[in-house]
Structure formats: C-alpha cells, structure tokens
Amino acid sequence: MSKDKYETMGQQFGRRSWAEPWKVKMVEPIKMISQAERKKAAEEAGYNTFLLRSEDVYIDLLTDSGTSAMSDRQWAGIMLGDEAYAGSRNFYHLETAVQEYYGYQFIVPTHQGRGAEHLISQALIEEGDYIPGNMYFTTTRLHQELAGGTFVDVIIDEAHAPQDQHPFKGNVDLQKLQSLIDKVGADKIPYVSLAGTVNMAGGQPVSMANVRALRELCNQHGIRIYLDATRMYENAFFIQEREEGYAGKSIAQILKEFCSYTDGAWMSAKKDNLVNIGGWLAVNHEEVAEKARNMVVVYEGLHTYGGMAGRDMEALAIGIAEGVNDDQVAARVGQVRYLGDLLLAWNIPIVEPIGGHAIFLDAKRFYPHIPQDQFPAQTLAAELYMDSGVRSMERGIVSAGRDPETGGHRYPALELTRLTIPRRVYTQAHMDVVAESIKAIFDAREQTKGLEMVYEPEYLRFFQARFKKL
Ligand code: P71
C-alpha cells in the first residue's frame, strides 16, 4: 500500500480528528467466540438477539439503556449511598439535580423508565381516552393502552420516510393533532405524549419552534404536555447544531428551555443520565405529583427511593450533571455519526439524517427480497451476530406487535435494525469492526433468507419471540 494511503479517519473525511473528553481507567475484557459457536448460539436463541447470553456477544449494540460506563465520580458516589428506608440524603441530591437541570418541581423516583410511564399513565388516563404522540415507543404505548387509552401517532409524515432529510423528523404535525382534537374533543385527550430524539424514528429530534407551537395549541384547548425526556440531551444537541439562535447556547440551557414548554416528564435515567439502573417522574402540578406518590408506594417503593438503592440515586444525581456537558454530548453523537458516515460512504441503507443514539439499518432496502412478514430486520440482526458477534436489535414488525382490534400484525413503515451505541464504552476501532461486518453481510445479502416466527409471547413480543430459518 502506498504511504499516502495512511491517513487518519479524520483526514479521510477531510476534517481534523477529535477525541472523547475522558480516558479509560478500568476495563472489562471481551472476546469473540468462533463462528460455529455463534451459529449454534443464534439457533438456540431462536434468532432473537434478546435471548443471547451476553458472554456470547463480542460488541454489544443491543441498546444504550443501562449500558453506559460510569465515571470515577459516579463510582465514588456509590460509596456515599444512604440506605435509609425513608428520606435518604441521596434522594434530595437527585431531586435537586432534576430541578436544576430539567426545571420541574415535584420529583418521584422509579426503578426505570417504564415504572414512571406506569405512574403517569395510571394517574392521567381514563378508559376511552386518546393519547397523541410523536411516534409510539413500545413500553410507553403499552402503559397507555393498559390504562385504557388509545395511542394516536401525530408525528410528521417525514418521520416514516427513512431517507427524508428533514432536520427535525421528530416534530409533531400540529394539523394531525388539531384533527384529533376536532374529532374526539379535548376532554378525551389527557395529555400529549412528546418524546425527545424519537427512538423508533431513528433518534430524530424535535425542534424548539415545534414544542413552542405545540404549547400554544395545547394552551388553547387546555391539554397538557408530558415529555419522554429519556434522550433529551441529544435532542438539545441537534437544536444547538441546527436551529437558528441556539448555536451559542449550552445543551443545559436548551434543555431547560425545552422542558419549560411541558408540564412534566418521565425519564429512563439509564440513557442520558449515565446510570445502569434508575428513572424518575417529574411534574409541575401538585395534584399529579400526589397521585404518583400514592401509587409509587404500591408498585415501586417509598416515594424517596422508588425502587432504587440510595447509592443508585447518588450515581444518578451525579450522572445528570455529567451527561448534560456539551463535550460529552458532542462526542457521544459524534461516535454514532462516525459509524453512520462509514456506512453511508459504502452505500449501505440507513435512516437519515443520522440520529443521536444509534444507527438504524433500513432492512427493507437491505433485504428487498424478504417480505415484511418474514421479518427482514430480525433476519439482519441474526446475520450480523453470526458474522461477527455484534449484537443489534430489531425495530420493525416484531417490535410493532399486533393490532389489539384485528389481532393481525401491525405493519410499520419503518423496518429497522438498530445498532445502539452505549455511552463511553466502545472505541473507534470497535466501530470499524462493526462497519466491516455490516459490509460483509450486505455483500452476501442476495443469498440471505427470512425467518418464521415459532413462538410469540402476549406482551412486548420482541423480547421473547422465537424464530426459525426459512
Ligand atoms: C431502548 C430502551 C430499552 C428497551 C425498552 C423496550 C424494548 C427494548 C429496549 C427504553 C425507553 C425509551 C424511551 C424513549 C422509555 C423507555 C423505557 N428504551 N422511553 O431503547 O427508549 O425505559 O427501559 O428504563 O423502562 O433500548 P426503561
């Protein structure tokens, strides 16, 4: 190879290289098992990556949930756990951190995001209600349905088009929301369920202009807005990068303004907040806080720990402040983009623009010969694992589940395989290995056949469903 080919990745992309704002202090060894072992493990797991043992995985991009590396200061915080049953000092640290960074008044801790979704859904939804939202998320929608509500998708159409370049594909289509209000009446809509960097759309952000306009429309009809704040730091990054007037503001400032247009939020702290377990609900209306506090003691734990140990709350309080740091968020989104840019350069179909937490392979374009009811995204996840031990997650027809009315599959427009990047865990070299493996299965795509579902659980079927090769 000629010497001038030796360029850093930054040089190859025509820019100066950048590096993460941290260095590694503790490592966890990983290894790749043989291809024969991977094939056996995949078959035993029913070709469902959720059913693999993590020891059989080489690079784990199943999720960015609870998989972050904590900092030395967070680990030090673990030693400061006040494990009192009631009134732990760590709870007050957590409360102060949420108030300071998100700006909400009343905080109820939960064991993770879905615990908070359960509380808010049960507190606010009545049988026959409608909950409009910017695309469903699996656990969010299920809790809304279990509370007697019907989720209505009011995201802009562009969100369902994997190649549309709209800079804020997470935006709410206010006309769709207005039509729903006209049809069912505002009194049947307890709140709008708004998510930052919409997970199922590919990690796509909501603009500040959109949330402001949404607030105005909701004010006219007396409808509240509750935010899924799970990945709001990344949403704030995209506002800083793309929206006029925000380039000079910090992620923390943008976050606080965004939250100010909403009435409260639920949080899976396992993402932005950099902890392995934890969540919270935060609201500005006392009566909602009271309902949530009444319920949290039944389902989670006392209202000053909600299913977390004192030490978990301390690590979380520290993680809230660390995660919102501008350099941290830029490096995090930058690593996701690094992987995505490589794939785009090789003409591998992914969701664009590249989102905040993951690269989403577009399985419909990757495997155009596999019909959706033969699970192309599930197939892709299985093939990738068998090629290199990289674990990804199906986000397509299996995740969408069945329509409660007809019992048939829901056929989502997006049939995606998600490569989710944990925060502060993998290096650029890991991303290169992942990219090359995707290229290898892309090159072999024409010989690849789909799957048949042989077992399907009742709830959230993607977690435990089993498949056979066709
Ligand atoms: C993710 C997860 C974890 C997950 C959940 C369900 C199926 C597969 C994986 C969790 C979220 C999320 C958003 C936007 C609420 C939750 C639930 N995401 N809202 O992406 O992304 O939080 O997991 O802490 O209960 O892998 P929880």
Short mmCIF file of C-alpha atoms and ligand atoms in Angstrom, two decimals:
data_model
loop_
_atom_site.label_atom_id
_atom_site.label_comp_id
_atom_site.label_asym_id
_atom_site.label_seq_id
_atom_site.Cartn_x
_atom_site.Cartn_y
_atom_site.Cartn_z
CA MET A 1 0.00 0.00 0.00
CA SER A 2 1.38 3.42 -0.88
CA LYS A 3 2.34 5.64 2.02
CA ASP A 4 -0.11 8.43 1.20
CA LYS A 5 -2.99 5.99 1.93
CA TYR A 6 -2.07 6.11 5.61
CA GLU A 7 -4.49 8.77 6.72
CA THR A 8 -6.40 9.06 9.97
CA MET A 9 -10.16 8.76 9.68
CA GLY A 10 -10.48 12.49 10.25
CA GLN A 11 -8.18 13.15 7.29
CA GLN A 12 -10.11 10.72 5.12
CA PHE A 13 -13.28 12.63 5.87
CA GLY A 14 -11.48 15.95 5.26
CA ARG A 15 -11.55 17.23 8.84
CA ARG A 16 -9.38 17.41 11.95
CA SER A 17 -9.80 14.40 14.24
CA TRP A 18 -11.37 14.81 17.65
CA ALA A 19 -11.28 12.58 20.72
CA GLU A 20 -13.56 11.71 23.60
CA PRO A 21 -13.48 14.01 26.66
CA TRP A 22 -12.43 11.16 29.01
CA LYS A 23 -9.80 8.49 29.38
CA VAL A 24 -10.21 4.84 30.37
CA LYS A 25 -9.42 3.82 33.95
CA MET A 26 -10.96 0.36 34.23
CA VAL A 27 -11.56 -2.25 31.54
CA GLU A 28 -13.83 -5.23 31.05
CA PRO A 29 -12.32 -7.96 28.85
CA ILE A 30 -14.41 -9.18 25.91
CA LYS A 31 -13.81 -11.94 23.40
CA MET A 32 -15.27 -13.23 20.17
CA ILE A 33 -16.38 -16.87 20.16
CA SER A 34 -15.92 -18.90 16.96
CA GLN A 35 -18.30 -18.68 14.02
CA ALA A 36 -19.54 -22.23 14.64
CA GLU A 37 -20.31 -21.30 18.25
CA ARG A 38 -22.09 -18.12 17.17
CA LYS A 39 -24.28 -20.06 14.73
CA LYS A 40 -25.19 -22.50 17.47
CA ALA A 41 -25.87 -19.70 19.96
CA ALA A 42 -28.09 -17.90 17.43
CA GLU A 43 -30.11 -21.02 16.74
CA GLU A 44 -30.51 -21.74 20.45
CA ALA A 45 -31.69 -18.16 20.97
CA GLY A 46 -34.39 -18.61 18.34
CA TYR A 47 -32.61 -15.96 16.21
CA ASN A 48 -33.68 -13.36 18.75
CA THR A 49 -30.78 -11.22 19.97
CA PHE A 50 -32.62 -10.61 23.27
CA LEU A 51 -32.24 -14.32 24.03
CA LEU A 52 -28.45 -14.48 23.57
CA ARG A 53 -26.15 -14.71 26.57
CA SER A 54 -24.09 -11.56 26.76
CA GLU A 55 -20.94 -13.66 27.15
CA ASP A 56 -21.52 -14.94 23.63
CA VAL A 57 -21.59 -11.35 22.33
CA TYR A 58 -18.44 -9.57 21.14
CA ILE A 59 -19.61 -5.98 20.66
CA ASP A 60 -22.95 -5.32 22.30
CA LEU A 61 -25.02 -2.73 20.45
CA LEU A 62 -28.36 -4.12 21.61
CA THR A 63 -29.14 -0.94 23.49
CA ASP A 64 -27.73 2.21 25.04
CA SER A 65 -30.01 1.57 28.01
CA GLY A 66 -28.19 0.92 31.28
CA THR A 67 -25.03 0.05 29.36
CA SER A 68 -23.08 3.28 29.86
CA ALA A 69 -19.76 3.40 31.67
CA MET A 70 -19.99 5.38 34.90
CA SER A 71 -17.29 7.88 35.78
CA ASP A 72 -14.88 7.73 38.71
CA ARG A 73 -17.05 10.33 40.43
CA GLN A 74 -20.20 8.29 39.95
CA TRP A 75 -18.49 5.23 41.39
CA ALA A 76 -17.33 7.34 44.30
CA GLY A 77 -20.96 8.38 44.72
CA ILE A 78 -21.92 4.71 45.01
CA MET A 79 -19.88 4.61 48.24
CA LEU A 80 -21.92 7.50 49.61
CA GLY A 81 -25.22 5.63 49.48
CA ASP A 82 -27.50 6.49 52.37
CA GLU A 83 -29.55 3.30 52.54
CA ALA A 84 -32.12 4.61 54.98
CA TYR A 85 -35.60 3.39 54.10
CA ALA A 86 -37.03 6.88 54.25
CA GLY A 87 -35.64 10.31 53.43
CA SER A 88 -32.26 9.16 52.09
CA ARG A 89 -29.93 12.09 51.53
CA ASN A 90 -29.26 10.77 48.02
CA PHE A 91 -32.92 11.32 47.15
CA TYR A 92 -32.56 15.01 47.93
CA HIS A 93 -29.45 15.19 45.71
CA LEU A 94 -31.46 13.59 42.93
CA GLU A 95 -34.40 15.92 43.48
CA THR A 96 -32.14 18.97 43.35
CA ALA A 97 -30.38 17.77 40.18
CA VAL A 98 -33.68 17.19 38.32
CA GLN A 99 -35.00 20.56 39.48
CA GLU A 100 -31.80 22.33 38.48
CA TYR A 101 -31.26 20.76 35.04
CA TYR A 102 -34.81 19.97 33.89
CA GLY A 103 -36.64 22.64 35.82
CA TYR A 104 -39.59 20.60 37.09
CA GLN A 105 -40.90 20.99 40.60
CA PHE A 106 -42.02 17.62 42.00
CA ILE A 107 -39.87 14.50 41.59
CA VAL A 108 -40.87 10.87 42.12
CA PRO A 109 -38.08 8.29 41.68
CA THR A 110 -38.80 4.98 39.92
CA HIS A 111 -36.77 1.85 39.20
CA GLN A 112 -36.52 2.76 35.49
CA GLY A 113 -38.41 4.50 32.70
CA ARG A 114 -41.35 2.15 32.43
CA GLY A 115 -42.03 2.49 36.15
CA ALA A 116 -42.51 6.21 35.57
CA GLU A 117 -44.60 5.52 32.45
CA HIS A 118 -46.84 3.31 34.53
CA LEU A 119 -47.36 6.03 37.16
CA ILE A 120 -48.10 8.85 34.72
CA SER A 121 -50.39 6.68 32.56
CA GLN A 122 -52.42 5.44 35.52
CA ALA A 123 -52.56 8.91 37.06
CA LEU A 124 -53.86 10.70 33.98
CA ILE A 125 -55.54 8.32 31.53
CA GLU A 126 -59.15 7.19 31.76
CA GLU A 127 -60.89 4.42 29.81
CA GLY A 128 -61.68 5.68 26.30
CA ASP A 129 -59.07 8.48 26.28
CA TYR A 130 -56.76 9.24 23.36
CA ILE A 131 -53.07 9.98 23.77
CA PRO A 132 -51.47 11.69 20.80
CA GLY A 133 -47.72 11.32 20.50
CA ASN A 134 -44.77 11.77 18.14
CA MET A 135 -44.49 8.08 17.23
CA TYR A 136 -45.04 5.20 19.61
CA PHE A 137 -42.45 3.70 21.88
CA THR A 138 -43.11 0.09 22.85
CA THR A 139 -43.33 0.39 26.64
CA THR A 140 -44.85 3.88 26.58
CA ARG A 141 -47.74 2.87 24.33
CA LEU A 142 -48.36 -0.36 26.22
CA HIS A 143 -48.73 1.53 29.52
CA GLN A 144 -51.10 3.97 27.83
CA GLU A 145 -53.17 1.07 26.47
CA LEU A 146 -53.17 -0.77 29.80
CA ALA A 147 -54.57 2.40 31.41
CA GLY A 148 -57.48 2.32 28.95
CA GLY A 149 -56.14 4.79 26.39
CA THR A 150 -55.53 4.64 22.66
CA PHE A 151 -52.27 5.99 21.30
CA VAL A 152 -52.58 8.17 18.17
CA ASP A 153 -49.47 8.88 16.10
CA VAL A 154 -49.22 12.60 15.27
CA ILE A 155 -45.59 12.76 14.15
CA ILE A 156 -44.87 14.49 10.82
CA ASP A 157 -45.03 12.19 7.77
CA GLU A 158 -41.31 12.68 7.07
CA ALA A 159 -40.53 10.60 10.17
CA HIS A 160 -41.82 7.49 8.44
CA ALA A 161 -39.58 8.02 5.38
CA PRO A 162 -36.10 6.67 6.14
CA GLN A 163 -34.29 8.83 3.58
CA ASP A 164 -36.10 12.12 4.10
CA GLN A 165 -33.52 14.73 5.17
CA HIS A 166 -35.84 16.86 7.36
CA PRO A 167 -33.65 18.21 10.20
CA PHE A 168 -36.36 17.68 12.85
CA LYS A 169 -38.11 14.47 11.91
CA GLY A 170 -39.36 14.10 15.48
CA ASN A 171 -41.69 17.10 15.15
CA VAL A 172 -45.37 16.89 15.95
CA ASP A 173 -47.69 17.55 12.99
CA LEU A 174 -49.93 20.17 14.58
CA GLN A 175 -52.57 19.64 11.91
CA LYS A 176 -52.81 15.95 12.78
CA LEU A 177 -53.17 16.91 16.43
CA GLN A 178 -55.84 19.52 15.60
CA SER A 179 -57.80 16.93 13.61
CA LEU A 180 -57.74 14.55 16.55
CA ILE A 181 -58.94 17.31 18.88
CA ASP A 182 -61.76 18.16 16.44
CA LYS A 183 -62.72 14.50 16.15
CA VAL A 184 -62.70 13.29 19.77
CA GLY A 185 -62.75 16.55 21.77
CA ALA A 186 -60.05 17.97 24.03
CA ASP A 187 -61.63 16.43 27.14
CA LYS A 188 -60.78 12.97 25.79
CA ILE A 189 -57.11 13.91 25.48
CA PRO A 190 -55.45 13.94 28.91
CA TYR A 191 -52.06 14.94 27.52
CA VAL A 192 -49.77 14.94 24.53
CA SER A 193 -47.03 12.33 24.87
CA LEU A 194 -43.99 14.10 23.46
CA ALA A 195 -40.62 12.38 23.09
CA GLY A 196 -37.20 13.94 22.55
CA THR A 197 -35.00 12.31 19.86
CA VAL A 198 -37.69 9.87 18.81
CA ASN A 199 -36.31 6.39 19.31
CA MET A 200 -38.41 4.43 16.83
CA ALA A 201 -37.94 7.07 14.11
CA GLY A 202 -34.17 6.67 14.27
CA GLY A 203 -33.28 9.04 17.09
CA GLN A 204 -34.76 12.09 15.35
CA PRO A 205 -35.12 15.40 17.21
CA VAL A 206 -37.97 17.81 17.90
CA SER A 207 -37.26 21.49 17.24
CA MET A 208 -37.72 24.25 19.80
CA ALA A 209 -40.08 26.01 17.39
CA ASN A 210 -42.22 22.89 17.26
CA VAL A 211 -42.52 22.42 21.02
CA ARG A 212 -43.29 26.13 21.41
CA ALA A 213 -46.07 25.94 18.78
CA LEU A 214 -47.34 22.73 20.37
CA ARG A 215 -47.56 24.52 23.72
CA GLU A 216 -49.64 27.29 22.16
CA LEU A 217 -52.05 24.88 20.53
CA CYS A 218 -52.39 22.84 23.72
CA ASN A 219 -52.99 26.01 25.76
CA GLN A 220 -55.92 26.88 23.50
CA HIS A 221 -57.53 23.56 24.35
CA GLY A 222 -56.39 23.08 27.93
CA ILE A 223 -54.32 20.00 27.09
CA ARG A 224 -51.15 19.21 28.99
CA ILE A 225 -47.84 18.08 27.53
CA TYR A 226 -45.70 15.41 29.16
CA LEU A 227 -42.24 14.73 27.85
CA ASP A 228 -40.35 11.49 27.46
CA ALA A 229 -37.03 13.06 28.45
CA THR A 230 -35.04 9.84 28.03
CA ARG A 231 -32.72 11.24 25.32
CA MET A 232 -33.37 14.97 25.62
CA TYR A 233 -29.63 15.80 25.90
CA GLU A 234 -29.18 14.54 22.36
CA ASN A 235 -32.28 16.43 21.24
CA ALA A 236 -30.77 19.60 22.69
CA PHE A 237 -27.55 18.92 20.77
CA PHE A 238 -29.44 18.85 17.47
CA ILE A 239 -31.22 22.10 18.35
CA GLN A 240 -27.84 23.66 19.12
CA GLU A 241 -26.49 22.42 15.80
CA ARG A 242 -29.45 23.05 13.51
CA GLU A 243 -31.86 25.64 14.85
CA GLU A 244 -31.37 29.34 14.38
CA GLY A 245 -30.50 31.22 17.52
CA TYR A 246 -29.22 28.23 19.51
CA ALA A 247 -25.62 27.81 18.33
CA GLY A 248 -24.34 29.93 21.20
CA LYS A 249 -26.41 28.25 23.92
CA SER A 250 -25.30 25.30 26.02
CA ILE A 251 -27.03 21.92 26.00
CA ALA A 252 -28.10 22.66 29.59
CA GLN A 253 -29.71 25.97 28.61
CA ILE A 254 -31.50 24.43 25.63
CA LEU A 255 -32.72 21.52 27.74
CA LYS A 256 -34.20 23.80 30.35
CA GLU A 257 -35.99 25.96 27.80
CA PHE A 258 -37.42 22.91 26.05
CA CYS A 259 -38.71 21.41 29.29
CA SER A 260 -40.28 24.76 30.23
CA TYR A 261 -42.87 24.25 27.47
CA THR A 262 -44.00 20.98 29.04
CA ASP A 263 -45.86 20.11 32.25
CA GLY A 264 -43.60 17.31 33.34
CA ALA A 265 -41.53 14.38 32.15
CA TRP A 266 -40.80 10.74 32.64
CA MET A 267 -37.27 9.51 32.36
CA SER A 268 -35.36 6.35 31.75
CA ALA A 269 -32.19 7.51 33.51
CA LYS A 270 -30.40 4.51 32.00
CA LYS A 271 -29.68 6.60 28.90
CA ASP A 272 -28.72 10.32 29.08
CA ASN A 273 -28.25 10.23 32.85
CA LEU A 274 -25.42 7.68 32.58
CA VAL A 275 -26.52 5.10 35.12
CA ASN A 276 -27.08 1.37 34.88
CA ILE A 277 -30.48 1.50 36.56
CA GLY A 278 -32.94 4.21 37.52
CA GLY A 279 -35.70 6.51 36.42
CA TRP A 280 -37.90 9.34 37.57
CA LEU A 281 -41.13 11.16 37.03
CA ALA A 282 -41.14 14.93 37.40
CA VAL A 283 -44.19 17.17 37.20
CA ASN A 284 -45.22 20.74 37.83
CA HIS A 285 -48.76 20.10 39.06
CA GLU A 286 -49.09 19.15 42.69
CA GLU A 287 -52.20 17.01 42.17
CA VAL A 288 -50.40 14.85 39.59
CA ALA A 289 -47.42 14.50 41.93
CA GLU A 290 -49.74 13.43 44.70
CA LYS A 291 -51.37 10.73 42.58
CA ALA A 292 -47.95 9.48 41.51
CA ARG A 293 -46.68 9.45 45.10
CA ASN A 294 -49.76 7.48 46.16
CA MET A 295 -49.09 4.88 43.51
CA VAL A 296 -45.31 4.68 43.73
CA VAL A 297 -45.51 3.10 47.18
CA VAL A 298 -47.65 0.30 45.74
CA TYR A 299 -45.61 -0.50 42.66
CA GLU A 300 -42.04 0.75 43.16
CA GLY A 301 -41.11 1.63 46.73
CA LEU A 302 -41.31 4.56 49.11
CA HIS A 303 -41.56 7.99 47.42
CA THR A 304 -37.97 8.79 48.44
CA TYR A 305 -36.41 5.80 46.69
CA GLY A 306 -38.94 4.38 44.20
CA GLY A 307 -37.13 1.11 43.57
CA MET A 308 -33.58 2.44 43.62
CA ALA A 309 -30.96 1.98 46.31
CA GLY A 310 -29.59 5.15 47.88
CA ARG A 311 -26.29 4.59 46.06
CA ASP A 312 -28.12 4.34 42.71
CA MET A 313 -29.75 7.71 43.35
CA GLU A 314 -26.36 9.26 44.16
CA ALA A 315 -24.77 7.96 40.93
CA LEU A 316 -27.84 9.23 39.09
CA ALA A 317 -27.67 12.71 40.60
CA ILE A 318 -24.02 12.93 39.51
CA GLY A 319 -24.80 11.44 36.09
CA ILE A 320 -27.47 14.07 35.39
CA ALA A 321 -24.85 16.82 35.60
CA GLU A 322 -22.12 14.89 33.78
CA GLY A 323 -24.31 13.78 30.90
CA VAL A 324 -25.51 17.26 30.02
CA ASN A 325 -21.96 18.52 29.43
CA ASP A 326 -21.53 19.89 25.88
CA ASP A 327 -18.31 17.98 25.14
CA GLN A 328 -19.84 14.74 26.38
CA VAL A 329 -22.93 15.01 24.17
CA ALA A 330 -20.91 16.11 21.14
CA ALA A 331 -18.56 13.13 21.50
CA ARG A 332 -21.45 10.76 22.01
CA VAL A 333 -23.37 11.88 18.93
CA GLY A 334 -20.04 12.17 17.07
CA GLN A 335 -19.27 8.49 17.60
CA VAL A 336 -22.70 7.50 16.31
CA ARG A 337 -22.06 9.65 13.24
CA TYR A 338 -18.63 8.15 12.70
CA LEU A 339 -20.19 4.72 12.25
CA GLY A 340 -23.06 6.08 10.17
CA ASP A 341 -20.80 8.07 7.83
CA LEU A 342 -18.74 4.95 7.09
CA LEU A 343 -21.88 3.01 6.16
CA LEU A 344 -23.23 5.84 4.03
CA ALA A 345 -19.90 6.05 2.21
CA TRP A 346 -20.31 2.35 1.36
CA ASN A 347 -23.92 2.86 0.16
CA ILE A 348 -25.39 0.76 2.94
CA PRO A 349 -29.01 1.81 3.55
CA ILE A 350 -29.51 3.53 6.91
CA VAL A 351 -32.01 6.01 8.33
CA GLU A 352 -31.04 9.59 7.60
CA PRO A 353 -30.23 12.08 8.97
CA ILE A 354 -28.09 10.07 11.39
CA GLY A 355 -29.78 10.26 14.80
CA GLY A 356 -28.50 10.68 18.32
CA HIS A 357 -28.09 7.27 19.90
CA ALA A 358 -27.92 4.68 17.18
CA ILE A 359 -27.53 3.78 13.54
CA PHE A 360 -30.65 2.21 12.12
CA LEU A 361 -30.13 -0.12 9.17
CA ASP A 362 -33.06 0.07 6.75
CA ALA A 363 -33.89 -3.62 6.41
CA LYS A 364 -36.46 -3.04 3.65
CA ARG A 365 -33.72 -1.69 1.38
CA PHE A 366 -31.06 -4.03 2.77
CA TYR A 367 -33.14 -7.16 2.02
CA PRO A 368 -35.70 -6.04 -0.58
CA HIS A 369 -36.43 -9.69 -1.46
CA ILE A 370 -37.59 -10.59 2.09
CA PRO A 371 -41.29 -9.74 2.66
CA GLN A 372 -42.06 -7.88 5.90
CA ASP A 373 -43.87 -10.86 7.44
CA GLN A 374 -40.65 -12.85 7.06
CA PHE A 375 -39.00 -10.35 9.41
CA PRO A 376 -36.19 -8.69 7.44
CA ALA A 377 -34.92 -6.60 10.39
CA GLN A 378 -34.91 -9.63 12.71
CA THR A 379 -33.05 -11.55 9.99
CA LEU A 380 -30.48 -8.78 9.67
CA ALA A 381 -29.83 -8.74 13.42
CA ALA A 382 -29.32 -12.53 13.38
CA GLU A 383 -26.97 -12.42 10.36
CA LEU A 384 -24.87 -9.66 11.88
CA TYR A 385 -24.47 -11.61 15.09
CA MET A 386 -23.48 -14.76 13.23
CA ASP A 387 -20.94 -12.84 11.13
CA SER A 388 -19.04 -11.09 13.92
CA GLY A 389 -20.69 -11.44 17.31
CA VAL A 390 -22.11 -7.91 17.08
CA ARG A 391 -25.48 -7.70 18.80
CA SER A 392 -28.17 -5.35 17.46
CA MET A 393 -31.94 -5.05 17.95
CA GLU A 394 -34.96 -5.47 15.69
CA ARG A 395 -37.14 -2.35 15.46
CA GLY A 396 -39.71 -3.32 12.87
CA ILE A 397 -42.71 -5.60 12.53
CA VAL A 398 -41.81 -7.75 15.56
CA SER A 399 -41.47 -4.68 17.80
CA ALA A 400 -44.69 -3.16 16.44
CA GLY A 401 -46.69 -6.14 17.73
CA ARG A 402 -50.30 -6.92 16.92
CA ASP A 403 -53.22 -4.58 16.49
CA PRO A 404 -55.43 -5.06 19.60
CA GLU A 405 -58.58 -4.73 17.44
CA THR A 406 -57.83 -7.02 14.49
CA GLY A 407 -55.21 -9.29 16.08
CA GLY A 408 -53.09 -9.08 12.91
CA HIS A 409 -49.50 -7.87 12.70
CA ARG A 410 -49.05 -4.12 12.62
CA TYR A 411 -47.01 -3.36 9.51
CA PRO A 412 -44.86 -0.32 10.40
CA ALA A 413 -43.42 1.73 7.54
CA LEU A 414 -40.03 1.50 9.23
CA GLU A 415 -38.43 -1.95 9.29
CA LEU A 416 -35.15 -1.25 11.05
CA THR A 417 -32.24 -2.96 12.76
CA ARG A 418 -30.77 -0.75 15.45
CA LEU A 419 -27.06 -0.54 16.29
CA THR A 420 -27.21 1.32 19.54
CA ILE A 421 -24.05 2.86 20.90
CA PRO A 422 -23.56 2.71 24.69
CA ARG A 423 -22.11 5.90 26.17
CA ARG A 424 -18.38 6.00 26.98
CA VAL A 425 -17.91 2.26 26.35
CA TYR A 426 -16.54 1.46 22.88
CA THR A 427 -13.71 2.93 20.81
CA GLN A 428 -13.39 3.91 17.17
CA ALA A 429 -11.78 0.50 16.49
CA HIS A 430 -14.94 -1.22 17.72
CA MET A 431 -16.96 0.92 15.32
CA ASP A 432 -14.66 -0.13 12.45
CA VAL A 433 -15.21 -3.82 13.25
CA VAL A 434 -18.97 -3.25 13.29
CA ALA A 435 -18.92 -1.37 9.98
CA GLU A 436 -16.88 -4.08 8.24
CA SER A 437 -19.22 -6.80 9.48
CA ILE A 438 -22.25 -4.94 8.17
CA LYS A 439 -20.49 -4.58 4.84
CA ALA A 440 -19.83 -8.33 4.76
CA ILE A 441 -23.47 -9.28 5.34
CA PHE A 442 -24.56 -6.58 2.88
CA ASP A 443 -22.34 -8.13 0.21
CA ALA A 444 -23.96 -11.53 0.92
CA ARG A 445 -27.49 -10.13 1.07
CA GLU A 446 -28.92 -11.84 -2.01
CA GLN A 447 -28.36 -15.33 -0.60
CA THR A 448 -30.00 -14.44 2.73
CA LYS A 449 -33.43 -15.87 3.54
CA GLY A 450 -36.00 -14.63 6.07
CA LEU A 451 -37.40 -16.15 9.25
CA GLU A 452 -40.59 -17.74 10.52
CA MET A 453 -41.93 -16.91 14.00
CA VAL A 454 -42.43 -20.10 16.01
CA TYR A 455 -43.20 -18.65 19.47
CA GLU A 456 -44.88 -15.39 20.38
CA PRO A 457 -45.49 -14.10 23.92
CA GLU A 458 -48.52 -11.97 24.74
CA TYR A 459 -46.84 -8.70 25.73
CA LEU A 460 -43.87 -6.90 24.11
CA ARG A 461 -43.33 -9.93 21.92
CA PHE A 462 -39.95 -8.82 20.56
CA PHE A 463 -38.28 -9.60 23.90
CA GLN A 464 -39.02 -13.33 23.91
CA ALA A 465 -40.30 -14.35 20.46
CA ARG A 466 -38.50 -17.25 18.78
CA PHE A 467 -37.81 -17.82 15.10
CA LYS A 468 -36.66 -20.50 12.68
CA LYS A 469 -34.73 -20.01 9.46
CA LEU A 470 -36.82 -20.38 6.30
C1 P71 B 1 -34.01 1.01 24.38
C2 P71 B 1 -34.85 1.03 25.58
C3 P71 B 1 -34.93 -0.21 26.43
C4 P71 B 1 -35.91 -1.08 25.76
C5 P71 B 1 -37.25 -0.95 26.06
C6 P71 B 1 -38.17 -1.71 25.36
C7 P71 B 1 -37.73 -2.57 24.38
C8 P71 B 1 -36.40 -2.73 24.11
C9 P71 B 1 -35.48 -1.97 24.80
C10 P71 B 1 -36.39 2.40 26.75
C11 P71 B 1 -37.18 3.55 26.73
C12 P71 B 1 -37.04 4.54 25.70
C13 P71 B 1 -37.88 5.62 25.66
C14 P71 B 1 -37.78 6.64 24.60
C15 P71 B 1 -38.98 4.85 27.61
C16 P71 B 1 -38.19 3.74 27.69
C17 P71 B 1 -38.41 2.75 28.78
N1 P71 B 1 -35.55 2.12 25.77
N2 P71 B 1 -38.84 5.76 26.61
O1 P71 B 1 -34.13 1.93 23.56
O2 P71 B 1 -36.12 4.43 24.75
O3 P71 B 1 -37.43 2.91 29.75
O4 P71 B 1 -36.24 0.71 29.64
O5 P71 B 1 -35.89 2.30 31.53
O6 P71 B 1 -38.01 1.07 31.33
O7 P71 B 1 -33.22 0.07 24.22
P1 P71 B 1 -36.87 1.68 30.61
#
